[in-house]
N, CA, C and O atoms as a GROMACS GRO file, in nm:
protein
  352
    1MET      N    1  10.990  10.402  12.693
    1MET     CA    2  10.910  10.284  12.718
    1MET      C    3  10.808  10.262  12.606
    1MET      O    4  10.782  10.148  12.567
    2ARG      N    5  10.752  10.371  12.555
    2ARG     CA    6  10.654  10.360  12.446
    2ARG      C    7  10.717  10.297  12.322
    2ARG      O    8  10.654  10.218  12.253
    3THR      N    9  10.842  10.332  12.295
    3THR     CA   10  10.912  10.276  12.179
    3THR      C   11  10.926  10.125  12.194
    3THR      O   12  10.902  10.051  12.099
    4LEU      N   13  10.964  10.081  12.311
    4LEU     CA   14  10.979   9.937  12.336
    4LEU      C   15  10.846   9.864  12.321
    4LEU      O   16  10.842   9.754  12.267
    5ILE      N   17  10.739   9.925  12.368
    5ILE     CA   18  10.607   9.864  12.354
    5ILE      C   19  10.570   9.849  12.207
    5ILE      O   20  10.515   9.746  12.167
    6PHE      N   21  10.599   9.951  12.127
    6PHE     CA   22  10.568   9.942  11.984
    6PHE      C   23  10.653   9.836  11.915
    6PHE      O   24  10.603   9.763  11.830
    7ILE      N   25  10.780   9.826  11.950
    7ILE     CA   26  10.866   9.725  11.888
    7ILE      C   27  10.817   9.584  11.924
    7ILE      O   28  10.808   9.498  11.837
    8VAL      N   29  10.786   9.562  12.050
    8VAL     CA   30  10.732   9.432  12.091
    8VAL      C   31  10.599   9.405  12.022
    8VAL      O   32  10.572   9.293  11.979
    9GLY      N   33  10.517   9.508  12.010
    9GLY     CA   34  10.390   9.494  11.938
    9GLY      C   35  10.412   9.454  11.793
    9GLY      O   36  10.334   9.377  11.737
   10GLY      N   37  10.518   9.506  11.732
   10GLY     CA   38  10.551   9.469  11.595
   10GLY      C   39  10.585   9.321  11.583
   10GLY      O   40  10.542   9.254  11.489
   11PHE      N   41  10.662   9.271  11.677
   11PHE     CA   42  10.697   9.129  11.674
   11PHE      C   43  10.574   9.041  11.700
   11PHE      O   44  10.561   8.933  11.643
   12VAL      N   45  10.484   9.088  11.787
   12VAL     CA   46  10.360   9.013  11.812
   12VAL      C   47  10.274   9.011  11.686
   12VAL      O   48  10.217   8.907  11.651
   13LEU      N   49  10.264   9.125  11.618
   13LEU     CA   50  10.188   9.131  11.492
   13LEU      C   51  10.251   9.042  11.386
   13LEU      O   52  10.180   8.977  11.310
   14LEU      N   53  10.383   9.039  11.380
   14LEU     CA   54  10.452   8.950  11.286
   14LEU      C   55  10.418   8.804  11.313
   14LEU      O   56  10.386   8.729  11.221
   15ALA      N   57  10.424   8.765  11.439
   15ALA     CA   58  10.390   8.627  11.475
   15ALA      C   59  10.245   8.596  11.439
   15ALA      O   60  10.214   8.486  11.392
   16ALA      N   61  10.156   8.691  11.462
   16ALA     CA   62  10.015   8.670  11.429
   16ALA      C   63   9.995   8.655  11.278
   16ALA      O   64   9.921   8.567  11.234
   17CYS      N   65  10.059   8.740  11.200
   17CYS     CA   66  10.046   8.733  11.054
   17CYS      C   67  10.099   8.600  11.001
   17CYS      O   68  10.036   8.536  10.917
   18LEU      N   69  10.215   8.560  11.049
   18LEU     CA   70  10.272   8.433  11.003
   18LEU      C   71  10.190   8.314  11.050
   18LEU      O   72  10.176   8.215  10.978
   19GLY      N   73  10.137   8.322  11.172
   19GLY     CA   74  10.052   8.214  11.223
   19GLY      C   75   9.924   8.200  11.144
   19GLY      O   76   9.883   8.088  11.111
   20VAL      N   77   9.860   8.311  11.113
   20VAL     CA   78   9.738   8.307  11.032
   20VAL      C   79   9.768   8.253  10.893
   20VAL      O   80   9.691   8.174  10.839
   21ALA      N   81   9.878   8.296  10.836
   21ALA     CA   82   9.916   8.247  10.702
   21ALA      C   83   9.940   8.097  10.704
   21ALA      O   84   9.902   8.026  10.611
   22LYS      N   85  10.004   8.049  10.809
   22LYS     CA   86  10.032   7.906  10.818
   22LYS      C   87   9.902   7.826  10.836
   22LYS      O   88   9.888   7.717  10.780
   23LEU      N   89   9.810   7.880  10.913
   23LEU     CA   90   9.683   7.810  10.934
   23LEU      C   91   9.596   7.808  10.808
   23LEU      O   92   9.529   7.709  10.780
   24LEU      N   93   9.598   7.916  10.733
   24LEU     CA   94   9.509   7.929  10.618
   24LEU      C   95   9.573   7.890  10.485
   24LEU      O   96   9.507   7.896  10.381
   25SER      N   97   9.699   7.852  10.487
   25SER     CA   98   9.771   7.832  10.361
   25SER      C   99   9.722   7.711  10.283
   25SER      O  100   9.712   7.718  10.160
   26ASN      N  101   9.692   7.600  10.350
   26ASN     CA  102   9.650   7.477  10.282
   26ASN      C  103   9.742   7.438  10.168
   26ASN      O  104   9.696   7.401  10.060
   27GLY      N  105   9.870   7.447  10.191
   27GLY     CA  106   9.967   7.405  10.091
   27GLY      C  107  10.001   7.508   9.987
   27GLY      O  108  10.075   7.478   9.893
   28LEU      N  109   9.950   7.629  10.000
   28LEU     CA  110   9.985   7.734   9.904
   28LEU      C  111  10.126   7.784   9.931
   28LEU      O  112  10.158   7.824  10.042
   29ALA      N  113  10.208   7.781   9.831
   29ALA     CA  114  10.349   7.817   9.848
   29ALA      C  115  10.367   7.966   9.873
   29ALA      O  116  10.462   8.006   9.940
   30ASP      N  117  10.278   8.048   9.820
   30ASP     CA  118  10.295   8.193   9.833
   30ASP      C  119  10.233   8.251   9.959
   30ASP      O  120  10.237   8.372   9.978
   31ALA      N  121  10.175   8.169  10.044
   31ALA     CA  122  10.106   8.221  10.162
   31ALA      C  123  10.200   8.296  10.255
   31ALA      O  124  10.167   8.403  10.305
   32MET      N  125  10.317   8.240  10.280
   32MET     CA  126  10.412   8.306  10.370
   32MET      C  127  10.468   8.434  10.308
   32MET      O  128  10.491   8.533  10.379
   33ARG      N  129  10.491   8.432  10.178
   33ARG     CA  130  10.540   8.552  10.111
   33ARG      C  131  10.435   8.662  10.118
   33ARG      O  132  10.467   8.778  10.144
   34THR      N  133  10.311   8.627  10.095
   34THR     CA  134  10.202   8.724  10.102
   34THR      C  135  10.186   8.776  10.244
   34THR      O  136  10.163   8.896  10.263
   35ALA      N  137  10.198   8.689  10.342
   35ALA     CA  138  10.187   8.731  10.482
   35ALA      C  139  10.300   8.826  10.519
   35ALA      O  140  10.277   8.923  10.592
   36THR      N  141  10.420   8.800  10.471
   36THR     CA  142  10.533   8.888  10.500
   36THR      C  143  10.513   9.025  10.436
   36THR      O  144  10.538   9.127  10.500
   37ILE      N  145  10.468   9.028  10.312
   37ILE     CA  146  10.442   9.155  10.245
   37ILE      C  147  10.330   9.231  10.315
   37ILE      O  148  10.340   9.352  10.335
   38ALA      N  149  10.224   9.161  10.351
   38ALA     CA  150  10.113   9.225  10.421
   38ALA      C  151  10.157   9.280  10.556
   38ALA      O  152  10.118   9.391  10.594
   39PHE      N  153  10.239   9.204  10.628
   39PHE     CA  154  10.288   9.252  10.757
   39PHE      C  155  10.371   9.378  10.741
   39PHE      O  156  10.350   9.475  10.814
   40VAL      N  157  10.465   9.379  10.646
   40VAL     CA  158  10.552   9.496  10.628
   40VAL      C  159  10.469   9.618  10.592
   40VAL      O  160  10.494   9.727  10.643
   41ALA      N  161  10.371   9.602  10.504
   41ALA     CA  162  10.286   9.716  10.466
   41ALA      C  163  10.203   9.765  10.584
   41ALA      O  164  10.196   9.885  10.609
   42LEU      N  165  10.142   9.673  10.657
   42LEU     CA  166  10.062   9.709  10.773
   42LEU      C  167  10.147   9.773  10.881
   42LEU      O  168  10.107   9.872  10.942
   43TRP      N  169  10.264   9.718  10.905
   43TRP     CA  170  10.352   9.770  11.008
   43TRP      C  171  10.405   9.909  10.971
   43TRP      O  172  10.422   9.994  11.059
   44PHE      N  173  10.429   9.934  10.843
   44PHE     CA  174  10.471  10.067  10.799
   44PHE      C  175  10.363  10.170  10.831
   44PHE      O  176  10.393  10.278  10.880
   45VAL      N  177  10.238  10.136  10.804
   45VAL     CA  178  10.128  10.228  10.832
   45VAL      C  179  10.116  10.254  10.982
   45VAL      O  180  10.098  10.368  11.024
   46ILE      N  181  10.125  10.150  11.063
   46ILE     CA  182  10.116  10.166  11.208
   46ILE      C  183  10.230  10.252  11.260
   46ILE      O  184  10.207  10.341  11.342
   47ALA      N  185  10.352  10.226  11.214
   47ALA     CA  186  10.467  10.306  11.259
   47ALA      C  187  10.455  10.451  11.212
   47ALA      O  188  10.493  10.542  11.285
   48ALA      N  189  10.403  10.472  11.091
   48ALA     CA  190  10.385  10.609  11.040
   48ALA      C  191  10.280  10.684  11.120
   48ALA      O  192  10.296  10.803  11.147
   49VAL      N  193  10.172  10.617  11.157
   49VAL     CA  194  10.069  10.681  11.241
   49VAL      C  195  10.128  10.716  11.376
   49VAL      O  196  10.100  10.823  11.431
   50ASN      N  197  10.209  10.628  11.432
   50ASN     CA  198  10.276  10.658  11.558
   50ASN      C  199  10.365  10.781  11.545
   50ASN      O  200  10.369  10.865  11.635
   51MET      N  201  10.437  10.792  11.434
   51MET     CA  202  10.521  10.910  11.410
   51MET      C  203  10.436  11.035  11.397
   51MET      O  204  10.469  11.140  11.453
   52TRP      N  205  10.326  11.026  11.324
   52TRP     CA  206  10.238  11.141  11.308
   52TRP      C  207  10.183  11.187  11.442
   52TRP      O  208  10.174  11.308  11.467
   53ILE      N  209  10.146  11.093  11.530
   53ILE     CA  210  10.097  11.130  11.663
   53ILE      C  211  10.206  11.201  11.742
   53ILE      O  212  10.179  11.298  11.812
   54GLY      N  213  10.329  11.153  11.730
   54GLY     CA  214  10.439  11.219  11.798
   54GLY      C  215  10.462  11.361  11.750
   54GLY      O  216  10.496  11.449  11.829
   55VAL      N  217  10.443  11.384  11.621
   55VAL     CA  218  10.464  11.518  11.565
   55VAL      C  219  10.343  11.607  11.592
   55VAL      O  220  10.358  11.720  11.639
   56ALA      N  221  10.222  11.557  11.563
   56ALA     CA  222  10.102  11.639  11.571
   56ALA      C  223  10.052  11.659  11.714
   56ALA      O  224  10.010  11.769  11.750
   57LYS      N  225  10.058  11.557  11.794
   57LYS     CA  226   9.998  11.565  11.928
   57LYS      C  227  10.100  11.590  12.039
   57LYS      O  228  10.074  11.667  12.131
   58ALA      N  229  10.216  11.524  12.030
   58ALA     CA  230  10.314  11.535  12.138
   58ALA      C  231  10.408  11.654  12.120
   58ALA      O  232  10.478  11.692  12.214
   59GLY      N  233  10.410  11.713  12.001
   59GLY     CA  234  10.489  11.833  11.980
   59GLY      C  235  10.633  11.811  11.939
   59GLY      O  236  10.712  11.905  11.939
   60TYR      N  237  10.670  11.689  11.904
   60TYR     CA  238  10.806  11.664  11.857
   60TYR      C  239  10.818  11.708  11.711
   60TYR      O  240  10.719  11.714  11.639
   61SER      N  241  10.939  11.738  11.670
   61SER     CA  242  10.962  11.772  11.530
   61SER      C  243  10.980  11.643  11.449
   61SER      O  244  11.003  11.536  11.505
   62VAL      N  245  10.968  11.656  11.317
   62VAL     CA  246  10.988  11.541  11.231
   62VAL      C  247  11.131  11.488  11.246
   62VAL      O  248  11.153  11.367  11.245
   63ALA      N  249  11.227  11.579  11.261
   63ALA     CA  250  11.366  11.538  11.278
   63ALA      C  251  11.386  11.458  11.407
   63ALA      O  252  11.470  11.369  11.412
   64GLU      N  253  11.310  11.490  11.510
   64GLU     CA  254  11.319  11.414  11.635
   64GLU      C  255  11.249  11.279  11.625
   64GLU      O  256  11.294  11.180  11.684
   65GLU      N  257  11.140  11.274  11.552
   65GLU     CA  258  11.061  11.151  11.542
   65GLU      C  259  11.113  11.053  11.438
   65GLU      O  260  11.090  10.933  11.451
   66LEU      N  261  11.183  11.101  11.336
   66LEU     CA  262  11.227  11.014  11.228
   66LEU      C  263  11.316  10.898  11.274
   66LEU      O  264  11.293  10.785  11.230
   67PRO      N  265  11.417  10.921  11.359
   67PRO     CA  266  11.498  10.806  11.404
   67PRO      C  267  11.416  10.703  11.484
   67PRO      O  268  11.440  10.583  11.474
   68ILE      N  269  11.320  10.750  11.561
   68ILE     CA  270  11.234  10.660  11.638
   68ILE      C  271  11.146  10.580  11.542
   68ILE      O  272  11.126  10.460  11.559
   69PHE      N  273  11.091  10.649  11.440
   69PHE     CA  274  11.011  10.580  11.338
   69PHE      C  275  11.093  10.470  11.270
   69PHE      O  276  11.046  10.358  11.254
   70LEU      N  277  11.215  10.504  11.231
   70LEU     CA  278  11.300  10.406  11.162
   70LEU      C  279  11.329  10.285  11.252
   70LEU      O  280  11.328  10.172  11.205
   71LEU      N  281  11.354  10.311  11.379
   71LEU     CA  282  11.379  10.202  11.474
   71LEU      C  283  11.255  10.115  11.491
   71LEU      O  284  11.262   9.992  11.484
   72ILE      N  285  11.141  10.180  11.514
   72ILE     CA  286  11.017  10.106  11.536
   72ILE      C  287  10.980  10.024  11.412
   72ILE      O  288  10.937   9.909  11.425
   73PHE      N  289  10.996  10.082  11.294
   73PHE     CA  290  10.959  10.011  11.172
   73PHE      C  291  11.062   9.904  11.135
   73PHE      O  292  11.025   9.792  11.100
   74ALA      N  293  11.190   9.939  11.142
   74ALA     CA  294  11.294   9.853  11.085
   74ALA      C  295  11.314   9.722  11.161
   74ALA      O  296  11.332   9.618  11.098
   75LEU      N  297  11.313   9.724  11.291
   75LEU     CA  298  11.342   9.601  11.365
   75LEU      C  299  11.245   9.487  11.331
   75LEU      O  300  11.291   9.380  11.291
   76PRO      N  301  11.115   9.506  11.345
   76PRO     CA  302  11.024   9.396  11.306
   76PRO      C  303  11.022   9.369  11.156
   76PRO      O  304  11.008   9.253  11.115
   77ALA      N  305  11.036   9.472  11.073
   77ALA     CA  306  11.033   9.451  10.927
   77ALA      C  307  11.154   9.371  10.880
   77ALA      O  308  11.141   9.280  10.798
   78VAL      N  309  11.271   9.404  10.931
   78VAL     CA  310  11.392   9.328  10.895
   78VAL      C  311  11.381   9.185  10.946
   78VAL      O  312  11.421   9.091  10.877
   79ALA      N  313  11.328   9.168  11.066
   79ALA     CA  314  11.309   9.033  11.119
   79ALA      C  315  11.214   8.953  11.029
   79ALA      O  316  11.237   8.834  11.006
   80ALA      N  317  11.108   9.016  10.980
   80ALA     CA  318  11.014   8.948  10.892
   80ALA      C  319  11.080   8.904  10.762
   80ALA      O  320  11.061   8.791  10.717
   81VAL      N  321  11.158   8.993  10.704
   81VAL     CA  322  11.226   8.960  10.578
   81VAL      C  323  11.329   8.850  10.600
   81VAL      O  324  11.340   8.758  10.519
   82LEU      N  325  11.405   8.859  10.708
   82LEU     CA  326  11.504   8.755  10.737
   82LEU      C  327  11.439   8.620  10.764
   82LEU      O  328  11.488   8.517  10.720
   83LEU      N  329  11.329   8.622  10.837
   83LEU     CA  330  11.258   8.496  10.862
   83LEU      C  331  11.209   8.434  10.732
   83LEU      O  332  11.222   8.314  10.712
   84LYS      N  333  11.153   8.514  10.646
   84LYS     CA  334  11.104   8.463  10.518
   84LYS      C  335  11.219   8.413  10.432
   84LYS      O  336  11.208   8.310  10.366
   85TRP      N  337  11.328   8.485  10.433
   85TRP     CA  338  11.442   8.453  10.347
   85TRP      C  339  11.517   8.330  10.396
   85TRP      O  340  11.557   8.245  10.315
   86LYS      N  341  11.538   8.318  10.526
   86LYS     CA  342  11.622   8.212  10.581
   86LYS      C  343  11.544   8.091  10.633
   86LYS      O  344  11.590   7.978  10.618
   87VAL      N  345  11.428   8.113  10.692
   87VAL     CA  346  11.362   8.006  10.766
   87VAL      C  347  11.242   7.950  10.692
   87VAL      O  348  11.231   7.828  10.677
   88LEU      N  349  11.154   8.034  10.647
   88LEU     CA  350  11.024   7.987  10.596
   88LEU      C  351  11.029   7.944  10.453
   88LEU      O  352  10.928   7.902  10.397
   0.00000   0.00000   0.00000
């Protein structure tokens, strides 16, 4: 359940980043590109901290946490890149 919450949180953060970029862009062409890059970097840090908590506090090994980290990070990050590439 925690994994699903983090993935949904990633999509919410993506929507927030793109929404803020759209509001503040004022016709700047690079605003969406910058927002996508900022989201991916921020989301990587959040997912990495989640992995570290799983290893340091919950007692999981890195090998157990790595697939979960990849899932949590990749789904929203790939969606962000695809949205920027195809839609925005």
